[in-house]
Amino acid sequence: GLTLCAFGGNDGVTRFDMLGCSSRSVPPPKEVREHTIRSHRNAWLIFASTYWCNLWLSPLWLRHSLQDNPSDLHYKDGDRAVGMVKRSNDFARVLCEIAQGKESGPHAGISSIRFYDQDLKTSIHDAKIKYDGKICRARSGAIIVDMDFLMEDIYNFEYHDAEMRKIQQESRFVQIGNNVAFLSQESGAIVPFNWDMRFHSRKKIQH
């Protein structure tokens, strides 16, 4: 009968010949995985330098994750990343939420923060934030929030299952990119890492 393995040197298990010209050995699983990781990482490096060329934190963290064992990242007052967070409208909104309904005096707790600024949204998106300090209420009605903050999370990607036709075009692009990044993470090309930001903030809120 017909020998379907003839073009593979009569060995259809360890050799293959896609065009019927010359057979080649099937690469070991480890080589296939390493090639997949290299291909994914090269593609993400191109993405970071083109589509995210106007951003700073997003491509920085993405490049950091394209390592076999990325280190945890720690930030403090004076670091550029912390400055971005403290200047954001999203952090100001969290301060208002913390101060709401509280009397003057010491306060501590845990809240969450979600970013909508493009660079912070694509890098941090949302995170837990711990606060410890005091709230002062002035006679003028202004509220002063004087606290130490610890914001921390894991840089990783989770698969989002949603009907694309039901979300806006910009969000659709972000959703697709997120899910592709999740697949790269599953392949080992993107490696999650921990990050945290410790800083102090004293800000007046006009209530």
Short mmCIF file of C-alpha atoms in Angstrom, two decimals, residues 2-195:
data_model
loop_
_atom_site.label_atom_id
_atom_site.label_comp_id
_atom_site.label_asym_id
_atom_site.label_seq_id
_atom_site.Cartn_x
_atom_site.Cartn_y
_atom_site.Cartn_z
CA LEU A 2 0.85 3.72 0.06
CA THR A 3 3.62 4.61 2.50
CA LEU A 4 2.73 8.04 3.87
CA CYS A 5 6.02 8.25 5.77
CA ALA A 6 8.22 7.77 2.70
CA PHE A 7 9.14 11.45 2.46
CA GLY A 8 10.16 11.37 6.14
CA GLY A 9 12.76 8.69 5.57
CA ASN A 10 10.15 6.08 6.48
CA ASP A 11 10.13 7.56 10.00
CA GLY A 12 6.97 9.55 10.65
CA VAL A 13 7.65 9.87 14.36
CA THR A 14 11.00 11.64 14.60
CA ARG A 15 11.27 13.17 11.09
CA PHE A 16 9.08 15.36 8.86
CA ASP A 17 9.08 16.72 5.30
CA MET A 18 6.48 19.41 4.66
CA LEU A 19 7.33 19.95 0.95
CA GLY A 20 8.43 16.46 -0.06
CA CYS A 21 11.97 17.60 -0.81
CA SER A 22 14.09 16.61 2.17
CA SER A 23 13.26 15.24 5.60
CA ARG A 24 14.29 16.87 8.83
CA SER A 25 14.33 15.67 12.41
CA VAL A 26 11.51 16.80 14.64
CA PRO A 27 13.11 19.19 17.17
CA PRO A 28 12.94 18.18 20.84
CA PRO A 29 10.13 19.78 22.90
CA LYS A 30 12.68 21.91 24.77
CA GLU A 31 13.96 23.45 21.53
CA VAL A 32 10.40 24.11 20.35
CA ARG A 33 9.58 25.85 23.63
CA GLU A 34 12.75 27.97 23.54
CA HIS A 35 12.02 29.00 19.94
CA THR A 36 8.45 29.92 20.89
CA ILE A 37 9.64 32.05 23.80
CA ARG A 38 12.22 33.86 21.65
CA SER A 39 9.63 34.54 18.94
CA HIS A 40 7.10 35.92 21.42
CA ARG A 41 9.66 38.09 23.16
CA ASN A 42 10.97 39.56 19.91
CA ALA A 43 7.41 40.38 18.87
CA TRP A 44 6.66 42.12 22.18
CA LEU A 45 9.91 44.12 22.02
CA ILE A 46 8.85 45.42 18.61
CA PHE A 47 5.39 46.22 19.98
CA ALA A 48 6.84 48.12 22.95
CA SER A 49 9.11 50.26 20.76
CA THR A 50 6.41 51.11 18.19
CA TYR A 51 2.87 51.15 19.60
CA TRP A 52 4.03 52.27 23.08
CA CYS A 53 6.74 54.66 21.89
CA ASN A 54 4.97 57.63 23.59
CA LEU A 55 4.60 55.81 26.92
CA TRP A 56 7.21 55.19 29.60
CA LEU A 57 6.10 52.82 32.37
CA SER A 58 4.19 50.34 30.18
CA PRO A 59 7.10 49.43 27.85
CA LEU A 60 9.54 49.51 30.80
CA TRP A 61 7.58 46.89 32.73
CA LEU A 62 6.83 44.83 29.64
CA ARG A 63 10.54 44.62 28.77
CA HIS A 64 11.29 43.71 32.39
CA SER A 65 8.84 40.79 32.18
CA LEU A 66 10.55 39.41 29.06
CA GLN A 67 13.23 37.73 31.17
CA ASP A 68 13.50 34.25 32.59
CA ASN A 69 13.61 35.49 36.19
CA PRO A 70 12.65 39.17 36.45
CA SER A 71 13.38 40.79 39.80
CA ASP A 72 10.71 42.45 41.92
CA LEU A 73 10.51 46.22 41.45
CA HIS A 74 10.41 48.67 44.37
CA TYR A 75 9.69 52.40 44.11
CA LYS A 76 9.76 55.25 46.62
CA ASP A 77 9.23 59.00 46.80
CA GLY A 78 11.30 60.77 44.16
CA ASP A 79 10.99 57.96 41.61
CA ARG A 80 9.32 58.83 38.32
CA ALA A 81 6.71 56.06 38.62
CA VAL A 82 5.60 57.33 42.04
CA GLY A 83 5.35 60.87 40.68
CA MET A 84 3.05 59.67 37.91
CA VAL A 85 0.76 58.02 40.45
CA LYS A 86 0.65 61.00 42.82
CA ARG A 87 -0.14 63.45 39.98
CA SER A 88 -2.92 61.31 38.54
CA ASN A 89 -6.61 62.18 38.85
CA ASP A 90 -7.21 58.58 39.91
CA PHE A 91 -5.05 58.96 43.03
CA ALA A 92 -6.82 62.24 43.86
CA ARG A 93 -10.13 60.39 43.62
CA VAL A 94 -8.85 57.73 46.07
CA LEU A 95 -7.85 60.45 48.55
CA CYS A 96 -11.40 61.84 48.41
CA GLU A 97 -12.82 58.37 49.01
CA ILE A 98 -10.49 57.82 51.99
CA ALA A 99 -11.45 61.17 53.56
CA GLN A 100 -15.17 60.85 52.95
CA GLY A 101 -17.16 60.66 56.18
CA LYS A 102 -14.10 60.48 58.42
CA GLU A 103 -13.43 62.74 61.40
CA SER A 104 -10.13 64.46 62.11
CA GLY A 105 -7.55 62.16 63.59
CA PRO A 106 -5.47 59.07 62.78
CA HIS A 107 -6.77 56.64 60.17
CA ALA A 108 -5.44 53.46 58.56
CA GLY A 109 -6.90 50.96 56.15
CA ILE A 110 -6.83 49.30 52.77
CA SER A 111 -8.45 50.52 49.59
CA SER A 112 -8.09 49.88 45.87
CA ILE A 113 -7.17 52.11 42.99
CA ARG A 114 -7.99 51.81 39.29
CA PHE A 115 -6.18 53.89 36.69
CA TYR A 116 -7.65 55.31 33.51
CA ASP A 117 -4.58 57.27 32.35
CA GLN A 118 -3.19 55.40 29.33
CA ASP A 119 0.30 54.67 30.68
CA LEU A 120 -0.85 53.73 34.18
CA LYS A 121 -3.83 51.82 32.82
CA THR A 122 -1.76 49.54 30.59
CA SER A 123 0.93 48.95 33.23
CA ILE A 124 -0.80 48.95 36.64
CA HIS A 125 -4.51 49.07 35.75
CA ASP A 126 -5.67 48.42 39.33
CA ALA A 127 -3.98 47.62 42.62
CA LYS A 128 -4.40 47.44 46.39
CA ILE A 129 -3.35 50.51 48.34
CA LYS A 130 -2.72 50.63 52.10
CA TYR A 131 -2.78 53.94 53.95
CA ASP A 132 -1.74 55.06 57.43
CA GLY A 133 -1.75 58.64 58.70
CA LYS A 134 -4.14 61.39 59.70
CA ILE A 135 -6.96 63.52 58.38
CA CYS A 136 -7.35 67.16 59.40
CA ARG A 137 -10.49 69.20 58.79
CA ALA A 138 -10.00 72.98 58.56
CA ARG A 139 -12.65 75.59 59.42
CA SER A 140 -12.65 76.63 55.77
CA GLY A 141 -14.07 73.24 54.88
CA ALA A 142 -10.86 71.97 53.34
CA ILE A 143 -9.62 68.50 54.27
CA ILE A 144 -5.92 67.69 54.55
CA VAL A 145 -4.97 64.05 53.98
CA ASP A 146 -1.49 63.43 55.40
CA MET A 147 -0.58 59.76 55.02
CA ASP A 148 1.95 57.11 54.11
CA PHE A 149 0.91 54.80 51.29
CA LEU A 150 1.89 51.34 50.14
CA MET A 151 0.62 50.31 46.73
CA GLU A 152 1.44 46.80 45.51
CA ASP A 153 0.38 44.18 43.02
CA ILE A 154 1.63 41.54 40.58
CA TYR A 155 2.46 42.46 36.99
CA ASN A 156 0.69 39.75 35.04
CA PHE A 157 -2.07 39.17 32.51
CA GLU A 158 -5.41 37.44 33.01
CA TYR A 159 -7.59 36.18 30.19
CA HIS A 160 -10.72 38.29 29.65
CA ASP A 161 -13.67 36.55 28.07
CA ALA A 162 -16.07 39.07 26.54
CA GLU A 163 -18.09 39.50 23.38
CA MET A 164 -15.99 41.90 21.28
CA ARG A 165 -18.99 43.39 19.49
CA LYS A 166 -20.38 44.62 22.81
CA ILE A 167 -17.39 46.76 23.80
CA GLN A 168 -15.97 49.96 22.32
CA GLN A 169 -13.33 49.80 19.59
CA GLU A 170 -10.51 51.18 21.78
CA SER A 171 -11.37 48.77 24.60
CA ARG A 172 -11.59 45.98 22.03
CA PHE A 173 -7.99 46.60 20.98
CA VAL A 174 -6.83 46.59 24.62
CA GLN A 175 -8.80 43.40 25.27
CA ILE A 176 -7.24 41.58 22.33
CA GLY A 177 -3.76 42.75 23.32
CA ASN A 178 -4.33 41.61 26.89
CA ASN A 179 -5.43 38.13 25.79
CA VAL A 180 -2.47 37.77 23.41
CA ALA A 181 -0.18 38.77 26.29
CA PHE A 182 -1.88 36.13 28.45
CA LEU A 183 -1.02 33.48 25.85
CA SER A 184 2.59 34.70 25.82
CA GLN A 185 2.59 34.44 29.60
CA GLU A 186 1.30 30.88 29.39
CA SER A 187 4.13 30.01 26.99
CA GLY A 188 6.72 31.41 29.41
CA ALA A 189 7.70 34.41 27.26
CA ILE A 190 6.18 36.90 29.71
CA VAL A 191 7.07 36.19 33.34
CA PRO A 192 5.05 37.85 36.17
CA PHE A 193 6.82 39.83 38.88
CA ASN A 194 5.87 41.70 42.05
CA TRP A 195 6.07 45.46 42.37
#
